[in-house]
Coordinates of C-alpha atoms in Angstrom, one line a residue:
M279 CA -83.7 -75.1 96.8
A280 CA -82.6 -71.7 95.6
A281 CA -85.0 -68.8 96.1
I282 CA -86.6 -67.2 93.0
S283 CA -85.2 -63.8 92.3
P284 CA -87.6 -60.9 92.4
F285 CA -86.0 -59.6 89.1
F286 CA -86.9 -62.9 87.5
L287 CA -90.5 -62.5 88.5
L288 CA -90.5 -58.9 87.1
F289 CA -89.2 -60.3 83.9
L290 CA -91.8 -63.2 83.9
I291 CA -94.9 -61.0 84.5
P292 CA -94.9 -59.3 81.1
T293 CA -93.6 -62.4 79.3
V294 CA -97.0 -64.3 79.6
P295 CA -99.2 -61.6 78.0
L296 CA -96.5 -60.9 75.4
S297 CA -96.3 -64.6 74.5
I298 CA -100.1 -64.7 74.1
L299 CA -100.0 -61.6 71.9
A300 CA -97.3 -63.2 69.7
I301 CA -99.4 -66.4 69.4
L302 CA -102.5 -64.5 68.5
A303 CA -100.7 -62.4 65.9
L304 CA -99.7 -65.6 64.2
I305 CA -103.0 -67.5 64.3
V306 CA -105.8 -64.9 64.1
R307 CA -107.6 -65.2 60.8
P308 CA -108.8 -63.7 58.5
R309 CA -106.5 -60.8 58.1
P310 CA -107.6 -57.2 58.2
I311 CA -109.3 -56.0 55.0
K312 CA -110.9 -52.9 53.6
I313 CA -114.3 -53.1 51.8
P314 CA -114.8 -50.1 49.5
I315 CA -118.2 -48.6 49.2
K316 CA -117.8 -45.9 46.5
S317 CA -119.0 -46.8 43.0
R318 CA -120.2 -50.2 44.3
H319 CA -123.6 -51.9 44.4
V320 CA -125.0 -52.0 47.9
F321 CA -128.3 -54.0 48.3
I322 CA -130.2 -53.5 51.5
T323 CA -133.2 -55.5 52.7
G324 CA -135.6 -53.8 55.1
G325 CA -134.3 -50.6 53.5
S326 CA -137.5 -48.5 53.5
S327 CA -137.3 -47.5 57.2
G328 CA -135.3 -47.6 60.4
I329 CA -131.7 -48.8 60.3
G330 CA -132.0 -50.0 56.7
L331 CA -133.0 -46.6 55.5
A332 CA -130.3 -44.9 57.5
L333 CA -127.7 -47.3 56.0
A334 CA -129.0 -46.6 52.5
H335 CA -128.6 -42.8 53.2
R336 CA -125.0 -43.3 54.3
A337 CA -124.0 -45.6 51.5
A338 CA -125.6 -43.2 48.9
A339 CA -123.7 -40.3 50.5
E340 CA -120.5 -42.3 50.0
G341 CA -121.1 -42.7 46.3
A342 CA -122.6 -46.2 46.1
R343 CA -125.2 -47.5 43.8
I344 CA -128.2 -48.4 46.0
S345 CA -130.9 -51.0 45.8
I346 CA -133.4 -51.4 48.7
L347 CA -136.0 -54.2 49.2
A348 CA -139.0 -54.2 51.5
R349 CA -142.6 -55.4 51.5
S350 CA -144.4 -52.1 51.2
A351 CA -144.2 -50.5 47.8
G352 CA -145.5 -47.2 49.3
K353 CA -142.8 -47.0 51.9
L354 CA -140.2 -47.9 49.3
E355 CA -141.3 -45.0 47.1
E356 CA -141.1 -42.6 50.1
A357 CA -137.6 -43.8 50.9
K358 CA -136.5 -43.5 47.3
K359 CA -137.7 -39.8 47.2
E360 CA -136.1 -39.1 50.6
I361 CA -132.7 -40.5 49.6
Q362 CA -132.7 -38.8 46.3
L363 CA -133.6 -35.4 47.9
A364 CA -130.8 -35.8 50.5
T365 CA -128.0 -37.2 48.3
G366 CA -129.0 -36.9 44.7
V367 CA -128.7 -40.6 44.2
V368 CA -131.5 -42.5 42.4
V369 CA -132.3 -45.6 44.4
A370 CA -133.6 -48.9 42.8
T371 CA -136.5 -50.3 44.8
F372 CA -137.9 -53.8 44.9
S373 CA -141.1 -54.9 46.7
A374 CA -140.9 -58.5 47.9
D375 CA -141.4 -60.6 51.0
V376 CA -138.2 -62.2 52.2
R377 CA -140.2 -65.3 53.1
D378 CA -140.8 -65.8 49.3
Y379 CA -137.5 -67.1 47.8
D380 CA -138.7 -66.8 44.2
A381 CA -139.7 -63.2 44.7
V382 CA -136.4 -62.4 46.4
S383 CA -134.4 -64.2 43.8
K384 CA -136.2 -62.3 41.0
A385 CA -135.5 -58.9 42.7
I386 CA -131.8 -59.7 43.2
D387 CA -131.4 -60.9 39.6
E388 CA -133.0 -57.6 38.3
S389 CA -130.8 -55.5 40.5
G390 CA -127.5 -56.8 39.1
P391 CA -124.4 -58.2 40.7
I392 CA -124.1 -57.2 44.4
D393 CA -120.8 -56.0 46.0
V394 CA -122.2 -55.3 49.5
L395 CA -125.3 -57.2 50.7
I396 CA -126.9 -55.9 54.0
V397 CA -129.5 -58.3 55.3
N398 CA -131.5 -56.0 57.6
Q399 CA -135.2 -57.0 57.7
G400 CA -136.7 -57.9 61.0
V401 CA -139.9 -58.2 63.0
F402 CA -140.4 -58.3 66.7
T403 CA -143.0 -58.4 69.3
A404 CA -142.2 -58.2 73.0
K405 CA -144.5 -60.8 74.6
E406 CA -144.0 -63.8 76.9
L407 CA -143.9 -67.0 75.0
V408 CA -147.0 -68.4 76.6
K409 CA -148.9 -65.5 75.0
H410 CA -147.4 -66.0 71.6
S411 CA -149.5 -67.9 69.1
P412 CA -147.7 -70.6 67.0
E413 CA -148.4 -68.3 64.0
D414 CA -146.6 -65.4 65.8
V415 CA -143.5 -67.5 66.5
K416 CA -143.4 -68.9 62.9
F417 CA -143.8 -65.4 61.4
T418 CA -140.9 -64.1 63.5
I419 CA -138.6 -67.0 62.7
D420 CA -139.5 -67.0 59.0
V421 CA -138.9 -63.3 58.5
N422 CA -135.8 -62.9 60.6
L423 CA -133.9 -66.1 60.1
V424 CA -135.4 -68.0 57.1
G425 CA -135.7 -64.7 55.2
S426 CA -132.0 -64.1 55.7
F427 CA -131.2 -67.5 54.3
N428 CA -133.4 -66.7 51.3
V429 CA -131.7 -63.4 50.6
I430 CA -128.2 -64.7 50.9
K431 CA -128.8 -67.8 48.9
A432 CA -130.3 -65.8 46.1
A433 CA -127.4 -63.3 46.0
L434 CA -124.5 -65.7 46.6
P435 CA -124.0 -67.3 43.2
A436 CA -123.4 -63.9 41.4
M437 CA -121.3 -62.6 44.3
K438 CA -119.1 -65.7 44.1
A439 CA -118.8 -65.4 40.3
R440 CA -117.8 -61.8 40.1
K441 CA -114.4 -61.1 38.5
D442 CA -111.9 -58.4 39.5
R443 CA -114.4 -56.4 41.5
G444 CA -112.5 -56.4 44.8
P445 CA -113.5 -57.7 48.2
A446 CA -117.3 -58.2 48.8
S447 CA -119.3 -58.1 52.0
I448 CA -122.4 -59.9 53.4
S449 CA -123.7 -58.2 56.5
L450 CA -126.5 -59.5 58.8
V451 CA -128.2 -57.1 61.2
S452 CA -128.8 -59.1 64.4
S453 CA -129.6 -57.5 67.8
Q454 CA -128.2 -57.4 71.3
A455 CA -131.2 -59.8 71.9
G456 CA -129.3 -62.1 69.6
Q457 CA -126.4 -62.2 72.0
V458 CA -128.4 -62.6 75.3
G459 CA -131.9 -64.0 75.8
V460 CA -134.2 -61.3 77.1
Y461 CA -137.5 -61.7 78.9
G462 CA -140.4 -61.3 76.5
Y463 CA -138.2 -61.9 73.4
A464 CA -138.1 -65.7 73.2
A465 CA -139.1 -65.9 69.5
Y466 CA -137.1 -62.8 68.5
S467 CA -134.0 -63.8 70.4
A468 CA -134.1 -67.3 68.9
S469 CA -134.3 -65.9 65.4
K470 CA -131.5 -63.5 66.0
F471 CA -129.3 -66.0 67.8
G472 CA -129.7 -68.1 64.7
L473 CA -127.9 -65.4 62.6
Q474 CA -124.7 -66.0 64.6
G475 CA -124.5 -69.6 63.5
L476 CA -125.4 -68.6 60.0
A477 CA -122.7 -66.0 59.9
Q478 CA -120.0 -68.2 61.4
A479 CA -120.6 -71.0 59.0
L480 CA -121.1 -68.7 56.0
Q481 CA -117.8 -67.0 56.6
Q482 CA -116.0 -70.3 56.4
E483 CA -117.7 -71.1 53.1
V484 CA -117.1 -67.7 51.3
I485 CA -113.7 -66.5 52.6
A486 CA -112.0 -68.2 49.6
D487 CA -114.1 -66.0 47.3
D488 CA -113.0 -62.8 49.0
I489 CA -116.4 -62.3 50.6
H490 CA -116.4 -61.1 54.2
V491 CA -119.2 -61.6 56.6
T492 CA -120.2 -59.0 59.2
L493 CA -122.6 -59.5 62.1
I494 CA -124.1 -56.3 63.5
F495 CA -125.6 -56.2 67.1
P496 CA -127.6 -53.0 67.6
P497 CA -129.3 -52.2 70.9
D498 CA -132.8 -50.8 71.1
T499 CA -132.9 -48.3 68.2
N500 CA -135.4 -45.4 67.9
T501 CA -137.3 -46.7 64.8
P502 CA -141.0 -46.5 64.1
G503 CA -141.3 -50.2 64.9
F504 CA -139.5 -49.8 68.2
E505 CA -141.9 -46.9 69.2
E506 CA -144.9 -49.2 68.6
E507 CA -143.2 -52.2 70.5
Q508 CA -142.6 -50.0 73.6
K509 CA -146.3 -49.5 74.0
S510 CA -147.0 -53.1 74.7
R511 CA -143.7 -54.6 75.9
P512 CA -143.9 -56.4 79.3
E513 CA -142.6 -54.4 82.3
V514 CA -139.6 -56.7 82.9
T515 CA -138.6 -56.3 79.3
A516 CA -138.5 -52.5 79.7
I517 CA -136.5 -52.8 82.9
I518 CA -133.9 -55.1 81.3
A519 CA -133.7 -53.1 78.1
A520 CA -133.1 -49.9 80.2
S521 CA -129.7 -51.4 81.3
S522 CA -128.4 -50.9 77.7
G523 CA -130.3 -47.8 76.6
S524 CA -131.4 -46.9 73.1
M525 CA -129.6 -45.3 70.1
E526 CA -130.6 -43.2 67.1
T527 CA -130.8 -44.9 63.7
E528 CA -128.1 -42.6 62.2
E529 CA -125.6 -43.5 64.9
V530 CA -126.2 -47.2 64.5
A531 CA -125.9 -46.9 60.8
R532 CA -122.6 -45.0 61.1
K533 CA -121.1 -47.7 63.4
A534 CA -122.5 -50.5 61.2
M535 CA -121.1 -49.0 58.0
D536 CA -117.7 -48.4 59.6
G537 CA -117.6 -52.0 60.7
I538 CA -118.6 -53.3 57.2
K539 CA -115.9 -51.2 55.5
A540 CA -113.3 -52.5 58.0
G541 CA -114.4 -56.1 57.3
K542 CA -115.1 -56.7 60.9
F543 CA -117.0 -60.0 61.7
T544 CA -118.6 -58.5 64.8
V545 CA -119.9 -54.9 65.1
S546 CA -121.1 -53.6 68.5
C547 CA -122.8 -50.2 68.6
N548 CA -122.4 -49.1 72.3
F549 CA -120.3 -50.0 75.3
E550 CA -122.8 -52.6 76.7
G551 CA -122.8 -54.2 73.2
F552 CA -119.0 -54.4 73.2
L553 CA -119.1 -56.1 76.6
L554 CA -121.7 -58.5 75.2
S555 CA -119.5 -59.2 72.2
L556 CA -116.5 -60.0 74.5
A557 CA -118.8 -62.4 76.6
T558 CA -120.4 -64.2 73.6
T559 CA -117.7 -64.2 70.9
G560 CA -117.3 -68.0 71.2
M561 CA -116.1 -69.4 67.9
S562 CA -116.5 -66.2 65.9
P563 CA -113.6 -65.2 63.7
Q564 CA -111.5 -62.2 64.7
R565 CA -109.3 -60.0 62.4
S566 CA -107.6 -58.0 65.2
F567 CA -105.1 -59.8 67.4
W568 CA -105.4 -56.9 69.9
L569 CA -109.1 -57.5 70.2
A570 CA -108.5 -61.3 70.3
F571 CA -106.1 -60.7 73.2
L572 CA -108.8 -58.6 75.0
E573 CA -111.3 -61.4 74.4
V574 CA -108.9 -63.9 76.0
I575 CA -108.0 -61.8 79.0
A576 CA -111.5 -60.4 79.6
A577 CA -113.4 -63.7 79.4
G578 CA -113.4 -64.4 83.2
P579 CA -114.2 -60.9 84.4
I580 CA -116.9 -60.5 81.7
R581 CA -118.5 -63.7 82.9
L582 CA -118.6 -62.3 86.4
I583 CA -120.2 -59.1 85.1
A584 CA -122.7 -61.2 83.2
L585 CA -123.8 -63.0 86.3
F586 CA -124.3 -59.7 88.1
F587 CA -126.6 -58.6 85.2
Q588 CA -128.5 -61.9 85.4
W589 CA -128.9 -61.4 89.2
D590 CA -130.2 -57.8 88.6
W591 CA -132.6 -59.0 85.9
S592 CA -133.9 -61.8 88.2
A593 CA -134.5 -59.2 90.9
A594 CA -136.4 -57.0 88.4
N595 CA -138.5 -60.0 87.5
S596 CA -139.3 -60.9 91.1
A597 CA -140.2 -57.3 91.8
R598 CA -142.6 -57.3 88.8
I599 CA -144.2 -60.7 89.4
G600 CA -147.8 -60.3 90.6
V601 CA -150.0 -62.2 92.9
S602 CA -148.9 -65.6 91.6
S603 CA -145.6 -65.2 93.6
R604 CA -147.2 -64.1 96.8
G605 CA -147.7 -67.0 99.2
F606 CA -150.8 -65.6 100.8
S607 CA -152.8 -65.2 97.6
K608 CA -155.2 -67.6 96.0
L609 CA -155.2 -65.7 92.8
S610 CA -152.7 -66.8 90.1
E611 CA -152.6 -67.6 86.4
G612 CA -155.1 -70.3 85.6
T613 CA -157.3 -69.6 88.7
D614 CA -161.1 -69.6 88.2
I615 CA -161.9 -66.4 89.9
T616 CA -165.5 -67.3 90.6
S617 CA -164.5 -70.6 92.3
A618 CA -161.8 -68.7 94.3
A619 CA -164.5 -66.5 95.8
P620 CA -167.5 -68.8 96.2
G621 CA -170.8 -67.1 96.9
V622 CA -169.3 -63.6 96.7
S623 CA -171.1 -60.8 94.9
L624 CA -170.1 -57.2 94.1
Q625 CA -172.2 -54.1 94.2
K626 CA -172.3 -52.0 91.0
A627 CA -171.7 -48.2 91.6
R628 CA -175.0 -46.3 91.9
S629 CA -176.7 -43.5 93.7
W630 CA -178.6 -44.1 96.9
D631 CA -182.0 -43.8 95.1
E632 CA -180.8 -46.4 92.6
G633 CA -179.9 -48.6 95.5
V634 CA -183.3 -48.3 97.1
S635 CA -185.2 -48.9 93.8
S636 CA -183.0 -52.0 93.1
K637 CA -183.6 -53.3 96.6
F638 CA -179.9 -53.1 97.2
S639 CA -179.2 -55.9 94.7
T640 CA -175.7 -57.3 94.1
T641 CA -174.0 -58.8 91.1
P642 CA -172.7 -62.4 91.2
L643 CA -169.2 -62.9 89.9
S644 CA -170.4 -65.3 87.3
D645 CA -172.4 -62.4 85.7
I646 CA -169.3 -60.3 85.5
F647 CA -166.8 -62.9 84.2
K648 CA -168.4 -65.9 82.6
G649 CA -168.1 -65.9 78.8
K650 CA -166.4 -62.6 78.7
K651 CA -162.9 -61.1 78.4
V652 CA -162.4 -58.8 81.4
V653 CA -159.7 -56.5 82.6
I654 CA -160.1 -55.8 86.3
F655 CA -158.1 -53.7 88.6
G656 CA -158.4 -53.2 92.4
L657 CA -157.2 -50.3 94.4
P658 CA -157.1 -49.1 98.1
G659 CA -160.1 -46.7 97.9
A660 CA -162.2 -44.0 96.3
Y661 CA -160.8 -40.4 96.5
T662 CA -157.3 -41.5 97.5
G663 CA -154.3 -40.0 95.9
V664 CA -152.6 -42.5 93.6
C665 CA -156.0 -44.1 92.8
S666 CA -157.5 -40.8 91.6
Q667 CA -154.5 -39.2 90.0
Q668 CA -152.9 -42.2 88.3
H669 CA -154.7 -45.6 88.5
V670 CA -158.1 -44.8 87.1
P671 CA -156.9 -42.2 84.6
S672 CA -154.5 -44.8 83.2
Y673 CA -157.3 -47.1 82.3
K674 CA -159.7 -44.3 81.2
S675 CA -157.1 -43.0 78.7
H676 CA -156.4 -46.4 77.2
I677 CA -160.0 -47.7 76.9
D678 CA -160.0 -47.7 73.1
K679 CA -156.9 -49.9 73.1
F680 CA -158.7 -52.4 75.4
K681 CA -161.7 -52.4 73.0
A682 CA -159.4 -53.0 70.1
K683 CA -158.1 -56.1 71.8
G684 CA -161.6 -57.5 72.2
I685 CA -162.0 -56.7 75.9
D686 CA -165.7 -56.8 76.9
S687 CA -165.3 -54.7 80.0
V688 CA -162.7 -52.9 82.1
I689 CA -163.7 -53.0 85.8
C690 CA -162.5 -51.1 88.8
V691 CA -163.2 -52.6 92.2
S692 CA -162.6 -51.1 95.7
V693 CA -163.4 -51.8 99.3
N694 CA -166.0 -49.1 99.4
D695 CA -169.8 -48.9 99.4
P696 CA -171.3 -48.6 95.9
Y697 CA -172.5 -45.0 96.7
A698 CA -169.1 -43.6 97.6
I699 CA -167.5 -45.3 94.6
N700 CA -170.3 -44.0 92.3
G701 CA -169.7 -40.4 93.4
W702 CA -165.9 -40.8 92.9
A703 CA -166.4 -42.3 89.4
E704 CA -168.6 -39.4 88.4
K705 CA -166.1 -36.9 89.7
L706 CA -163.4 -38.6 87.6
G707 CA -165.6 -38.6 84.5
A708 CA -164.8 -42.3 84.1
K709 CA -168.2 -44.1 84.3
D710 CA -168.6 -44.2 80.5
A711 CA -165.3 -46.0 80.0
I712 CA -165.0 -48.2 83.2
E713 CA -167.4 -50.2 85.2
F714 CA -167.1 -49.5 88.9
Y715 CA -168.0 -52.0 91.6
G716 CA -167.9 -51.8 95.4
D717 CA -166.7 -54.6 97.7
F718 CA -168.4 -53.1 100.7
D719 CA -167.5 -55.8 103.2
G720 CA -164.1 -56.7 101.6
K721 CA -165.2 -60.4 101.1
F722 CA -164.1 -60.4 97.5
H723 CA -160.6 -59.3 98.3
K724 CA -160.4 -61.5 101.4
S725 CA -161.4 -64.6 99.3
L726 CA -158.6 -63.8 96.9
G727 CA -156.0 -63.1 99.5
L728 CA -155.8 -59.5 98.4
D729 CA -157.1 -57.8 101.6
K730 CA -154.8 -55.3 103.3
D731 CA -155.0 -53.5 106.6
L732 CA -154.4 -49.8 105.9
S733 CA -155.4 -48.5 109.4
A734 CA -152.1 -46.6 109.5
A735 CA -153.4 -44.5 106.6
L736 CA -156.8 -44.1 108.4
L737 CA -158.4 -46.3 105.8
G738 CA -159.0 -49.5 107.8
P739 CA -159.4 -52.8 106.1
R740 CA -158.9 -52.3 102.3
S741 CA -157.1 -54.1 99.5
E742 CA -153.8 -54.4 97.7
R743 CA -153.3 -52.5 94.5
W744 CA -153.6 -55.1 91.7
S745 CA -154.7 -55.8 88.2
A746 CA -155.7 -59.0 86.2
Y747 CA -156.8 -60.1 82.8
V748 CA -159.6 -62.7 83.1
E749 CA -161.1 -64.7 80.2
D750 CA -164.3 -66.7 80.8
G751 CA -163.6 -66.6 84.5
K752 CA -160.0 -67.9 84.2
V753 CA -157.1 -65.6 85.2
K754 CA -154.7 -65.2 82.3
A755 CA -152.4 -62.6 83.9
V756 CA -152.2 -60.9 87.3
N757 CA -150.0 -58.2 88.9
V758 CA -149.8 -56.7 92.3
E759 CA -147.8 -53.8 93.7
E760 CA -145.2 -54.4 96.4
A761 CA -147.0 -51.7 98.4
P762 CA -150.5 -50.2 97.8
S763 CA -148.9 -46.8 97.5
D764 CA -146.8 -48.0 94.5
F765 CA -148.0 -47.7 90.9
K766 CA -145.4 -49.7 88.8
V767 CA -147.0 -52.8 87.5
T768 CA -150.8 -52.4 87.7
G769 CA -151.3 -49.6 85.1
A770 CA -153.1 -50.0 81.8
E771 CA -150.0 -50.2 79.7
V772 CA -148.7 -53.2 81.6
I773 CA -151.9 -55.3 81.3
L774 CA -152.3 -54.3 77.7
G775 CA -149.0 -56.0 77.0
Q776 CA -150.2 -59.1 78.8
I777 CA -153.4 -59.6 76.7

C-alpha cells in the first residue's frame, strides 16, 4: 500500500474546516438583516428602571418614538421626565401589570403599531427552592414567562399586519441564569430558560412577516433590584455569580441595542456570556456562518470548560454547606434542637450578684426555642478577635432586619461562664440587641457535635463557629465555618438570606 504524501496531508488539513465553512455559508438562516431604530416606534416593558430605562434612553437618543410600560405609575413619570430631560424626546407611559393580558392589550392598542418590541420585565429572588413559597414561584413564572407571552400576543397582530414599514423586531431580555441553572435561582432560571423556547418557536412563526427575534442574556447588572437582591442572596449564589462579574445598565443596553439593530438572535453582553452562548446555542438560529463555524468547532472544548465550572461551583457549595455535611455533627436541617441536647440548659449572661440572687439558675432549651423563631450563633469565646470584631457586630448591625423577618430573638452562645460573657456583651454594647448565653461546661456544644479543642490557641475546650435558624425548636438552616478562625458563612447576612 502506497504511503500517504505529507504534501497531501498539508492539503487535507485546511480542506475540512473550509468545507464546513462552505456548507454553513449555504445553510445558515435567516440571512443578516438591519433593523432601523430612527423614526420608529419602540415599546419597552419594564421600562421605568434598570436595563429597560437604559434601553429607552438609547432608543430615544437614536430618534425613536418611545413607549414604556411598567406597574408603578410614579416610577413611569420619573422615567418620562428623565428621558425628556436627557434627550428631548417625550415618552408615552403605560401603567399595567404584564400578568393582566387585558390591561397589557389595552396599553399596546393605545400606543399604536409597534416596530421594535422589547420584553424586558422581570422579578427575581435568590433563595433555595425549599425556602420559596408556592406563591413566590408562581409570581416569578407569571411575571417573567407568562407576562412575556401576554405582551407578545397582544402586540403581534398589529406587527404582522403592518405594511411597508421595514423589518420589525421582538426582543426578550433573559439572563445568564436563563442559560445555566444557578444555585438559589431555581424559579428565576426556570422562567428565563422558558424564554429560549419561546424565542426559538416564535422566530419560526414570524420570520415570513419580516419580524426578527432577539434573545438577550445579561449577566448580573447593577440595577436597584440587583442591589436589593445582593443583600439576601445565599452565599453560594454570590460565589457562583462572581465568576461572571456584573455590568452597568448603560453597557448592557448598548450591547443589547447593537444586537437588536443587527437582527441577532442571541446577544451576549460579556465574554463569559459569549462562552455560555456557544455552549447552549442548541437549536437556536444563527445569521452569521462565521459564528456558526465557531459554535461547531468550539462545542467540545466549551463543554470541557463547562464541566470545570460545574466542578468549581460544587466545590464552592461544599465549602459553604454547614453542619449538615459534617459527619460528626448531630445538628442538621430538620433536627429538633431540644431533643438533640436532652437535659441541657444554658446560662443567661449576668453579673455575679445577679447569679447569686437567682441561685445560679439556668434556662432549659425548651424555654429558649419552643414556639419561637430564633437565630442562634455560636463562637469560640468572649473577648477573642474575630468574635469581637466581626461576628457579634454583624448581628448587632442587622438586628432590625431580623425583627422585620419576624425573628423573636437573636442569641449568641459561647463556651464561657455567664459572668465573663456578660462583661463582654456590655463592652460590645450588644445586650439590647442580642441575648447572650453561656455554655459553661460545653455540654450544649458537645451534644450537638459542635465542640472543638482549641488548646493550641490557649482556649481549651471551646466550640466551632456556627449559626442556625430555628423555628419552634426545629432547625431550618445551619452553617459552620471550616475553621473557627474563619468568618465566611456564619455572619448575619448569610442567615438572613436563609430565613
